[in-house]
Coordinates of C-alpha atoms and ligand atoms in Angstrom, one line a residue:
X1 CA -18.4 -7.5 26.9
X2 CA -17.5 -8.4 23.3
X3 CA -13.8 -8.1 22.3
X4 CA -14.8 -5.8 19.5
X5 CA -17.7 -3.5 20.1
X6 CA -20.0 -1.3 18.0
X7 CA -19.6 2.5 17.8
X8 CA -23.0 4.1 18.1
X9 CA -23.7 7.7 19.1
X10 CA -20.2 8.3 20.4
X11 CA -20.1 5.2 22.6
X12 CA -18.4 1.8 22.2
X13 CA -21.2 -0.6 23.0
X14 CA -22.3 -4.2 22.8
X15 CA -25.3 -5.0 20.6
X16 CA -28.7 -4.2 22.2
X17 CA -29.6 -7.9 22.2
X18 CA -26.2 -8.8 23.6
X19 CA -25.4 -11.1 20.7
X20 CA -21.9 -11.8 19.5
X21 CA -20.3 -13.8 16.7
X22 CA -16.8 -15.4 16.6
X23 CA -14.3 -14.5 13.9
X24 CA -11.4 -16.9 12.9
X25 CA -8.0 -16.9 11.2
X26 CA -8.9 -18.7 8.0
X27 CA -5.4 -20.3 7.6
X28 CA -5.5 -22.2 10.9
X29 CA -9.2 -22.1 12.0
X30 CA -8.2 -20.5 15.3
X31 CA -10.6 -18.1 16.9
X32 CA -9.4 -14.5 17.0
X33 CA -12.2 -12.6 18.8
X34 CA -15.8 -12.3 19.7
X35 CA -17.5 -9.4 17.9
X36 CA -20.7 -7.6 18.9
X37 CA -23.4 -8.6 16.4
X38 CA -25.7 -5.7 15.7
X39 CA -29.3 -6.2 14.8
X40 CA -32.0 -4.0 13.3
X41 CA -32.5 -2.2 16.6
X42 CA -28.8 -1.2 16.7
X43 CA -28.9 -0.1 13.0
X44 CA -31.9 2.1 13.6
X45 CA -30.3 3.7 16.7
X46 CA -27.1 4.4 14.8
X47 CA -29.0 6.0 11.9
X48 CA -31.0 8.1 14.3
X49 CA -27.9 9.3 16.1
X50 CA -26.3 10.1 12.8
X51 CA -29.4 12.1 11.8
X52 CA -29.4 14.0 15.1
X53 CA -25.7 14.7 14.8
X54 CA -26.2 16.1 11.3
X55 CA -29.4 18.1 12.0
X56 CA -28.6 19.4 15.5
X57 CA -24.9 18.9 16.2
X58 CA -21.9 21.1 15.5
X59 CA -20.6 18.9 12.6
X60 CA -22.8 20.3 9.8
X61 CA -21.6 23.8 10.7
X62 CA -17.8 23.1 10.6
X63 CA -15.7 24.5 7.8
X64 CA -13.9 22.4 5.3
X65 CA -10.6 23.5 6.9
X66 CA -11.8 22.3 10.4
X67 CA -12.9 19.0 8.9
X68 CA -9.6 18.6 7.1
X69 CA -7.7 19.0 10.3
X70 CA -9.7 16.2 11.9
X71 CA -9.3 13.9 8.9
X72 CA -5.5 14.5 8.9
X73 CA -5.5 13.5 12.6
X74 CA -7.3 10.3 11.7
X75 CA -4.7 9.6 9.1
X76 CA -2.0 10.1 11.8
X77 CA -3.8 7.8 14.1
X78 CA -3.9 5.1 11.5
X79 CA -0.2 5.5 10.8
X80 CA 0.7 5.4 14.5
X81 CA -1.3 2.1 14.8
X82 CA -0.3 0.7 11.4
X83 CA 1.4 -2.5 12.8
X84 CA -1.6 -3.5 15.0
X85 CA -4.1 -2.7 12.3
X86 CA -2.1 -4.6 9.7
X87 CA -1.8 -7.6 11.9
X88 CA -5.5 -7.7 12.5
X89 CA -6.3 -7.2 8.9
X90 CA -4.2 -10.1 7.8
X91 CA -5.3 -12.5 10.5
X92 CA -9.0 -11.8 10.0
X93 CA -9.2 -12.0 6.2
X94 CA -6.3 -14.2 5.2
X95 CA -4.7 -11.5 3.0
X96 CA -0.9 -11.4 3.4
X97 CA 0.7 -9.3 6.1
X98 CA 2.8 -7.8 3.3
X99 CA -0.3 -6.6 1.5
X100 CA -1.7 -5.3 4.8
X101 CA 1.4 -3.3 5.8
X102 CA 2.4 -2.1 2.3
X103 CA -1.0 -1.5 0.7
X104 CA -4.1 -1.6 3.0
X105 CA -3.1 0.4 6.0
X106 CA -1.1 3.2 4.3
X107 CA -3.8 3.2 1.6
X108 CA -6.5 3.9 4.2
X109 CA -4.4 6.7 5.8
X110 CA -3.9 8.1 2.3
X111 CA -7.6 8.2 1.6
X112 CA -8.1 10.3 4.8
X113 CA -5.3 12.7 3.7
X114 CA -6.7 13.0 0.1
X115 CA -10.2 13.8 1.3
X116 CA -8.8 16.2 3.9
X117 CA -7.3 18.1 0.9
X118 CA -10.6 18.0 -0.9
X119 CA -12.4 19.4 2.1
X120 CA -9.9 22.2 2.3
X121 CA -9.6 23.0 -1.4
X122 CA -12.9 22.3 -3.0
X123 CA -15.0 25.5 -2.7
X124 CA -18.4 25.3 -0.9
X125 CA -19.6 28.4 -2.7
X126 CA -19.1 29.3 -6.4
X127 CA -20.4 32.6 -7.7
X128 CA -21.9 32.5 -11.2
X129 CA -21.0 35.3 -13.6
X130 CA -23.8 37.0 -15.6
X131 CA -27.4 36.3 -15.3
X132 CA -30.3 35.4 -17.6
X133 CA -32.4 37.9 -15.6
X134 CA -31.9 41.6 -15.0
X135 CA -30.2 42.6 -11.7
X136 CA -29.9 39.2 -10.1
X137 CA -26.8 37.7 -8.5
X138 CA -26.4 33.9 -8.6
X139 CA -24.3 31.5 -6.8
X140 CA -24.1 27.8 -6.0
X141 CA -23.6 26.4 -2.4
X142 CA -22.2 22.9 -2.2
X143 CA -23.7 21.3 0.8
X144 CA -23.4 17.9 2.5
X145 CA -26.2 15.3 1.7
X146 CA -26.9 14.4 5.4
X147 CA -26.8 10.9 6.7
X148 CA -24.7 8.6 4.5
X149 CA -24.3 4.8 4.9
X150 CA -21.7 2.4 3.7
X151 CA -21.9 -1.3 3.3
X152 CA -18.5 -2.9 2.5
X153 CA -17.1 -6.3 1.4
X154 CA -14.6 -8.7 3.0
X155 CA -11.8 -8.6 0.5
X156 CA -10.3 -5.2 1.5
X157 CA -12.1 -4.4 4.7
X158 CA -9.8 -1.6 6.1
X159 CA -9.3 0.3 2.9
X160 CA -13.0 0.0 2.0
X161 CA -14.0 1.4 5.3
X162 CA -11.7 4.4 4.8
X163 CA -13.0 4.9 1.2
X164 CA -16.5 5.2 2.6
X165 CA -15.9 7.2 5.8
X166 CA -13.3 9.7 4.6
X167 CA -15.2 11.4 1.7
X168 CA -18.5 11.3 3.7
X169 CA -17.0 13.2 6.7
X170 CA -14.8 15.4 4.5
X171 CA -17.9 16.8 2.8
X172 CA -19.7 17.4 6.2
X173 CA -22.0 14.4 6.3
X174 CA -22.5 11.9 9.1
X175 CA -21.8 8.2 8.5
X176 CA -22.9 4.7 9.4
X177 CA -20.7 1.9 8.2
X178 CA -21.3 -1.9 8.1
X179 CA -18.2 -4.1 7.4
X180 CA -18.6 -7.6 6.1
X181 CA -19.3 -10.3 8.6
X182 CA -16.2 -12.3 7.7
X183 CA -13.9 -9.4 8.3
X184 CA -15.3 -6.7 10.5
X185 CA -12.3 -6.3 12.9
X186 CA -10.3 -3.4 11.4
X187 CA -13.3 -1.2 10.7
X188 CA -14.3 -1.7 14.4
X189 CA -10.7 -1.1 15.5
X190 CA -10.6 2.1 13.5
X191 CA -13.9 3.2 15.1
X192 CA -12.4 2.5 18.6
X193 CA -9.2 4.4 17.9
X194 CA -11.2 7.5 16.6
X195 CA -13.5 7.3 19.6
X196 CA -10.8 7.0 22.2
X197 CA -8.9 9.9 20.6
X198 CA -12.1 11.9 21.0
X199 CA -11.9 13.3 17.4
X200 CA -15.6 13.5 16.4
X201 CA -18.8 14.7 18.0
X202 CA -21.2 11.8 19.0
X203 CA -23.1 10.3 16.2
X204 CA -20.9 11.6 13.4
X205 CA -19.4 8.2 12.8
X206 CA -21.1 4.9 13.7
X207 CA -19.7 1.5 12.8
X208 CA -21.8 -1.7 13.1
X209 CA -20.9 -5.3 12.4
X210 CA -23.9 -7.5 11.7
X211 CA -25.6 -9.5 9.0
X212 CA -26.2 -7.9 5.6
X213 CA -29.8 -9.2 5.5
X214 CA -30.8 -7.1 8.5
X215 CA -28.2 -4.4 9.3
X216 CA -27.3 -3.9 5.6
X217 CA -30.9 -3.7 4.5
X218 CA -31.7 -1.2 7.2
X219 CA -28.8 1.1 6.1
X220 CA -30.0 0.9 2.5
X221 CA -33.7 1.5 3.2
X222 CA -34.2 3.6 6.3
X223 CA -35.9 6.9 5.3
X224 CA -33.6 8.9 7.5
X225 CA -30.6 8.0 5.3
X226 CA -29.7 10.4 2.5
X227 CA -27.2 8.3 0.5
X228 CA -25.9 4.7 0.3
X229 CA -22.5 3.7 -0.8
X230 CA -22.0 -0.1 -1.4
X231 CA -19.1 -2.3 -2.5
X232 CA -19.7 -5.9 -3.1
X233 CA -21.4 -8.3 -5.5
X234 CA -23.5 -7.2 -8.4
X235 CA -26.4 -9.3 -7.0
X236 CA -26.5 -7.5 -3.7
X237 CA -25.8 -4.2 -5.4
X238 CA -29.1 -4.6 -7.3
X239 CA -30.9 -5.3 -4.0
X240 CA -29.3 -2.2 -2.4
X241 CA -30.5 0.0 -5.4
X242 CA -34.0 -1.4 -5.0
X243 CA -34.1 -0.7 -1.3
X244 CA -32.7 2.8 -1.7
X245 CA -35.3 3.6 -4.4
X246 CA -38.0 3.7 -1.7
X247 CA -36.9 7.2 -0.7
X248 CA -34.9 7.9 -3.9
X249 CA -31.6 7.9 -2.2
X250 CA -28.6 8.4 -4.4
X251 CA -26.4 5.3 -4.6
X252 CA -22.7 4.6 -5.3
X253 CA -22.2 1.0 -6.3
X254 CA -18.8 -0.6 -6.8
X255 CA -19.5 -4.2 -8.0
X256 CA -18.0 -7.2 -9.7
X257 CA -15.7 -7.5 -12.7
X258 CA -14.1 -9.8 -15.2
X259 CA -11.4 -7.5 -16.4
X260 CA -9.3 -8.1 -19.5
X261 CA -5.5 -7.6 -19.5
X262 CA -4.4 -7.3 -23.1
X263 CA -0.9 -8.4 -24.1
X264 CA 0.1 -6.9 -27.5
X265 CA 2.8 -8.6 -29.6
X266 CA 5.3 -5.7 -29.1
X267 CA 5.2 -6.1 -25.3
X268 CA 8.3 -7.0 -23.2
X269 CA 7.0 -10.5 -22.5
X270 CA 8.8 -10.9 -19.3
X271 CA 7.3 -7.7 -17.9
X272 CA 3.9 -8.5 -19.3
X273 CA 3.9 -11.9 -17.7
X274 CA 4.6 -10.3 -14.3
X275 CA 1.7 -7.8 -15.0
X276 CA -0.7 -10.6 -15.9
X277 CA 0.3 -12.8 -12.9
X278 CA 0.2 -9.9 -10.4
X279 CA -3.0 -8.7 -12.1
X280 CA -4.7 -12.0 -11.4
X281 CA -3.2 -13.7 -8.4
X282 CA -2.7 -10.7 -6.0
X283 CA -4.8 -11.5 -2.9
X284 CA -5.8 -14.9 -4.5
X285 CA -7.8 -13.2 -7.2
X286 CA -10.3 -11.9 -4.5
X287 CA -10.1 -8.4 -6.0
X288 CA -13.0 -6.9 -7.9
X289 CA -10.8 -5.4 -10.7
X290 CA -8.5 -8.5 -11.1
X291 CA -7.4 -9.0 -14.7
X292 CA -8.8 -12.6 -14.8
X293 CA -8.9 -12.7 -18.6
X294 CA -5.5 -12.4 -20.3
X295 CA -5.9 -11.6 -24.0
X296 CA -2.7 -12.5 -25.8
X297 CA -1.8 -11.8 -29.4
X298 CA -1.4 -15.0 -31.4
X299 CA 2.2 -14.4 -32.7
X300 CA 3.5 -14.4 -29.1
X301 CA 0.9 -16.6 -27.6
X302 CA 2.8 -19.9 -27.2
X303 CA 5.9 -18.3 -25.8
X304 CA 3.8 -16.1 -23.4
X305 CA 1.7 -19.0 -22.1
X306 CA 4.7 -21.1 -21.2
X307 CA 6.2 -18.1 -19.4
X308 CA 3.0 -17.7 -17.4
X309 CA 2.8 -21.4 -16.5
X310 CA 6.5 -21.4 -15.4
X311 CA 6.2 -18.2 -13.3
X312 CA 2.8 -19.1 -11.7
X313 CA 4.5 -22.2 -10.2
X314 CA 6.9 -19.9 -8.3
X315 CA 4.1 -18.1 -6.3
X316 CA 4.6 -18.9 -2.6
X317 CA 1.5 -20.2 -0.8
X318 CA 1.7 -20.2 3.0
X319 CA 1.0 -18.5 6.3
X320 CA -0.4 -15.1 5.5
X321 CA 1.4 -13.7 8.6
X322 CA 4.8 -14.6 7.1
X323 CA 6.4 -11.8 5.2
X324 CA 7.7 -14.3 2.6
X325 CA 4.2 -15.5 1.6
X326 CA 2.7 -14.4 -1.7
X327 CA -0.7 -16.0 -1.3
X328 CA -2.5 -16.9 2.0
X329 CA -5.7 -18.8 2.5
X330 CA -8.9 -17.7 0.8
X331 CA -11.3 -15.9 3.1
X332 CA -13.7 -18.8 3.7
X333 CA -14.3 -22.4 2.7
X334 CA -17.1 -21.3 0.5
X335 CA -14.7 -19.3 -1.7
X336 CA -12.5 -22.4 -2.1
X337 CA -15.6 -24.3 -3.1
X338 CA -16.5 -21.7 -5.6
X339 CA -12.9 -21.9 -7.1
X340 CA -13.2 -25.7 -7.2
X341 CA -16.6 -25.5 -8.9
X342 CA -15.4 -23.2 -11.6
X343 CA -12.2 -25.3 -12.2
X344 CA -14.4 -28.4 -12.6
X345 CA -16.5 -26.4 -15.1
X346 CA -13.3 -25.2 -16.9
X347 CA -12.2 -28.8 -17.3
X348 CA -15.5 -29.5 -19.1
X349 CA -15.4 -26.3 -21.2
X350 CA -11.7 -26.1 -22.0
X351 CA -9.8 -29.1 -20.8
X352 CA -7.0 -29.5 -18.2
X353 CA -5.5 -26.2 -16.8
X354 CA -1.9 -25.6 -17.8
X355 CA -1.0 -25.1 -14.1
X356 CA -2.7 -25.5 -10.8
X357 CA -6.3 -26.7 -10.5
X358 CA -6.2 -28.2 -7.0
X359 CA -5.5 -27.6 -3.4
X360 CA -1.8 -27.2 -2.8
X361 CA 0.6 -29.9 -1.6
X362 CA 3.3 -29.3 1.0
X363 CA 2.0 -26.3 2.9
X364 CA 3.8 -25.5 6.2
X365 CA 2.5 -27.4 9.2
X366 CA -0.5 -26.1 11.0
X367 CA -2.2 -24.6 7.9
X368 CA -5.5 -25.9 6.8
X369 CA -5.1 -27.1 3.3
X370 CA -8.9 -26.8 2.7
X371 CA -8.6 -23.1 2.9
X372 CA -6.0 -22.8 0.0
X373 CA -6.2 -23.1 -3.8
X374 CA -3.3 -23.2 -6.3
X375 CA -2.9 -20.4 -8.8
X376 CA -4.7 -21.9 -11.8
X377 CA -4.4 -21.1 -15.5
X378 CA -6.7 -22.2 -18.4
X379 CA -5.2 -21.6 -21.8
X380 CA -7.0 -21.4 -25.2
X381 CA -10.3 -20.3 -23.6
X382 CA -13.2 -19.1 -25.7
X383 CA -14.5 -15.8 -24.3
X384 CA -18.0 -17.2 -24.5
X385 CA -17.1 -19.9 -22.0
X386 CA -18.7 -19.5 -18.5
X387 CA -15.3 -19.4 -16.9
X388 CA -14.5 -16.4 -19.1
X389 CA -17.8 -14.6 -18.5
X390 CA -18.6 -15.2 -14.8
X391 CA -16.7 -13.7 -11.9
X392 CA -14.9 -16.4 -9.9
X393 CA -13.3 -14.2 -7.3
X394 CA -10.6 -16.8 -6.8
X395 CA -7.1 -17.6 -8.2
X396 CA -8.2 -18.6 -11.7
X397 CA -6.9 -17.0 -14.9
X398 CA -8.3 -17.6 -18.5
X399 CA -5.9 -17.0 -21.4
X400 CA -7.6 -16.1 -24.6
X401 CA -5.9 -15.7 -28.0
X402 CA -6.6 -12.9 -30.5
X403 CA -5.2 -11.7 -33.8
X404 CA -5.7 -8.0 -34.2
X405 CA -6.1 -5.0 -31.9
X406 CA -9.7 -4.6 -33.0
X407 CA -10.4 -8.2 -32.0
X408 CA -8.7 -7.7 -28.6
X409 CA -11.0 -4.7 -28.0
X410 CA -14.1 -6.6 -29.1
X411 CA -13.3 -9.5 -26.7
X412 CA -12.4 -7.2 -23.8
X413 CA -15.7 -5.4 -24.2
X414 CA -17.7 -8.7 -24.6
X415 CA -18.6 -8.8 -20.9
X416 CA -21.5 -7.7 -18.7
X417 CA -18.8 -6.0 -16.5
X418 CA -16.6 -3.0 -17.1
X419 CA -14.6 -2.3 -14.0
X420 CA -11.0 -2.2 -15.2
X421 CA -8.4 -3.6 -17.6
X422 CA -4.8 -3.5 -18.7
X423 CA -2.8 -3.1 -21.9
X424 CA 0.8 -4.4 -22.0
X425 CA 2.7 -3.1 -25.0
X426 CA 6.1 -1.7 -26.0
X427 CA 4.3 1.1 -27.8
X428 CA 2.5 3.5 -25.4
X429 CA 0.6 5.2 -28.3
X430 CA -0.7 1.9 -29.6
X431 CA -1.7 0.9 -26.0
X432 CA -3.5 4.2 -25.5
X433 CA -5.5 3.7 -28.7
X434 CA -6.6 0.3 -27.4
X435 CA -7.3 1.7 -23.9
X436 CA -9.5 4.4 -25.3
X437 CA -11.8 1.8 -26.8
X438 CA -12.1 -0.4 -23.7
X439 CA -15.5 0.2 -21.9
X440 CA -14.1 0.2 -18.3
X441 CA -13.6 2.6 -15.5
X442 CA -9.8 2.1 -15.2
X443 CA -7.1 0.9 -17.7
X444 CA -3.5 0.3 -16.6
X445 CA -0.9 0.5 -19.4
X446 CA 2.2 -1.6 -18.6
X447 CA 0.9 -2.0 -15.0
X448 CA -2.0 -3.3 -13.0
X449 CA -3.9 -2.9 -9.8
X450 CA -2.5 0.6 -9.0
X451 CA -5.4 2.5 -7.3
X452 CA -4.7 5.9 -5.7
X453 CA -7.1 7.9 -3.6
X454 CA -6.3 10.8 -5.9
X455 CA -7.7 9.1 -9.1
X456 CA -11.4 8.2 -9.7
X457 CA -12.3 4.5 -9.4
X458 CA -15.5 2.8 -10.5
X459 CA -17.2 0.7 -13.1
X460 CA -19.0 0.9 -16.5
X461 CA -22.0 -1.5 -17.2
X462 CA -22.9 -3.9 -14.4
X463 CA -19.7 -3.1 -12.5
X464 CA -21.4 -0.2 -10.8
X465 CA -22.7 3.3 -10.7
X466 CA -20.7 6.4 -9.8
X467 CA -17.1 6.9 -8.8
X468 CA -15.2 6.7 -5.5
X469 CA -11.9 8.5 -4.9
X470 CA -10.5 11.4 -6.9
X471 CA -12.4 14.7 -7.0
X472 CA -15.4 12.8 -8.3
X473 CA -15.5 10.7 -5.2
X474 CA -15.7 13.8 -3.0
X475 CA -18.3 15.6 -5.2
X476 CA -20.8 12.7 -4.9
X477 CA -21.1 13.4 -1.2
X478 CA -22.4 16.9 -1.7
X479 CA -25.3 18.5 -3.5
X480 CA -25.6 21.9 -5.3
X481 CA -28.0 24.6 -4.1
X482 CA -28.5 27.4 -6.5
X483 CA -29.2 30.8 -4.8
X484 CA -30.7 33.6 -6.8
X485 CA -30.6 37.0 -5.2
X486 CA -32.4 40.1 -6.5
X487 CA -30.5 42.9 -4.7
X488 CA -33.3 45.3 -5.4
X489 CA -35.3 45.1 -2.2
X490 CA -38.2 47.3 -3.4
X491 CA -39.7 48.6 -6.6
X492 CA -41.8 46.2 -8.7
X493 CA -40.3 47.6 -11.9
X494 CA -37.0 45.9 -11.0
X495 CA -38.8 42.5 -10.8
X496 CA -39.2 41.7 -14.5
X497 CA -40.6 38.2 -13.9
X498 CA -43.9 39.5 -12.3
X499 CA -44.8 40.9 -15.7
X500 CA -44.5 37.4 -17.3
X501 CA -47.3 36.2 -15.1
X502 CA -49.4 39.3 -15.2
X503 CA -48.8 43.0 -15.1
X504 CA -51.7 43.2 -12.6
X505 CA -50.4 41.3 -9.5
Ligands
NDP601 P1 -21.6 -9.4 -0.9 O1 -22.3 -8.5 -2.0 O2 -22.3 -10.6 -0.5 O3 -21.5 -8.6 0.5 C1 -21.0 -7.2 0.5 C2 -21.6 -6.6 1.8 O4 -23.0 -6.5 1.6 C3 -21.3 -7.3 3.1 O5 -21.1 -6.4 4.1 C4 -22.6 -8.1 3.3 O6 -22.8 -8.4 4.6 C5 -23.6 -7.1 2.7 N1 -24.9 -7.7 2.3 C6 -25.2 -8.9 2.0 N2 -26.5 -9.1 1.7 C7 -27.0 -7.8 1.8 C8 -28.3 -7.3 1.7 N3 -29.4 -8.1 1.3 N4 -28.6 -6.0 1.9 C9 -27.5 -5.2 2.3 N5 -26.3 -5.6 2.5 C10 -26.0 -6.9 2.3 O7 -20.2 -9.5 -1.5 P2 -18.9 -10.2 -0.8 O8 -18.6 -9.5 0.5 O9 -19.2 -11.6 -0.8 O10 -17.7 -9.8 -1.8 C11 -17.5 -10.5 -3.0 C12 -18.2 -9.8 -4.2 O11 -18.1 -8.4 -4.1 C13 -17.5 -10.2 -5.5 O12 -18.5 -10.4 -6.4 C14 -16.8 -8.9 -5.9 O13 -16.6 -8.7 -7.3 C15 -17.5 -7.8 -5.3 N6 -16.6 -6.7 -4.9 C16 -16.5 -5.6 -5.7 C17 -15.7 -4.6 -5.4 C18 -15.6 -3.4 -6.2 O14 -14.9 -2.4 -5.8 N7 -16.3 -3.3 -7.3 C19 -14.7 -4.7 -4.3 C20 -14.9 -5.9 -3.6 C21 -15.8 -6.9 -3.9 P3 -22.4 -9.8 5.2 O15 -21.0 -9.9 5.2 O16 -23.0 -9.8 6.6 O17 -23.1 -10.9 4.4

């Protein structure tokens, strides 16, 4: 039996083929657990059980209030198991235990609470006043879509699982979720907790770890699936959209980014430096909406850049399980190699970084230096450089000078991405005018990274399609059915439309 099993049709189970894969703590290379490795057969079985649960089971007939109660119980379950979930999250992905306990686990519980509120408060029937036709009554029923699937990335595995499961269930759908192979433990643990608490009918929630190329592709293409939600790279997002188009499934895509954090010359430079460093180096820059381009106004540029270099050197790299650590290991060696490749490119394009640029010296004993990378800052970067245009997904910041607010907006928008951005300024009105012109799904003024389940999140341009969270993130899991009722049950004269076709029928 695998240490972490799949949840299919209300049972915790090994993969049909009996395969497993091992998962490791990236900081030390120690094995954490063996995980059941689903194949296509398991994915099909999970989808079929979700279909049956939706079409024939009790779930589709529950009221929003009933579903809200269950979602709130899941939130309580998460909170009661927060320490265990936080520890697994940090061990498996390399994010700090501080991030896991303060952001990931409470954020996941918060998503269930928010969507419980949506299930309870958003009406499932809206009567429409007036009518374009005589004597008809009209209303709209908001109904679940059916079987929904979610494919999630490795950088925020727990919260991403919650962002996909909670709105789907809140709206009355059934759900099949695939976590990323690097970090599948907390999604599987959540499934196990929900199953053991006996909170859902069989088949309503299914969770499968397994390769994207087989399990992920099945979740995106199987004709029994009614909607796909994906978070990950823009490249795989394109593939998901292609696969979903076979049966015209609606998709929600949350993809990559290269967000601009604009520092205006009236900003409190001390506070702005903190916002830029936190905006970039939180979780080693492995965050889709990281502010990896800092746009800094020329008259404060030199002072600001030296503040950044000085402060970046104070970020503490170490064991992610230590509460004092700011940055743990990257998730995998391939991510370190990507950072190294881009830093080498940056040296060609721009010159020496003003800080960082290598693996760190002096890590505590027992940590694998090959899994770490220093916070790295390139200054005087041209926005056309590849390091300013391409997503690195590692701890690398590009600082770009600008002269006017118009120029800052133009540089910020000169990107194929449009996920998020920041404006740091002492004048909120001025910052809001800049924010209004940025073509991104979120802008933080005098802040960064603050995402709440209550506010919509998603991207413009090649950063994605649709929104998660907020009211919008609930509505995309339902569809509208218009019902037209003619209350006159007899008498042709009351049925005006027949005369449009022919007075004789
Ligand atoms: P990937 O796009 O490679 O993988 C994301 C998920 O998709 C994983 O579960 C993966 O499975 C699966 N997958 C891979 N190939 C396929 C396929 N052909 N069909 C279906 N599913 C597939 O991204 P990463 O996990 O590597 O995450 C890093 C990237 O994701 C970055 O570019 C980042 O910007 C973006 N991202 C965007 C976020 C956002 O909210 N906009 C949030 C987080 C990340 P497996 O693990 O088995 O390969």
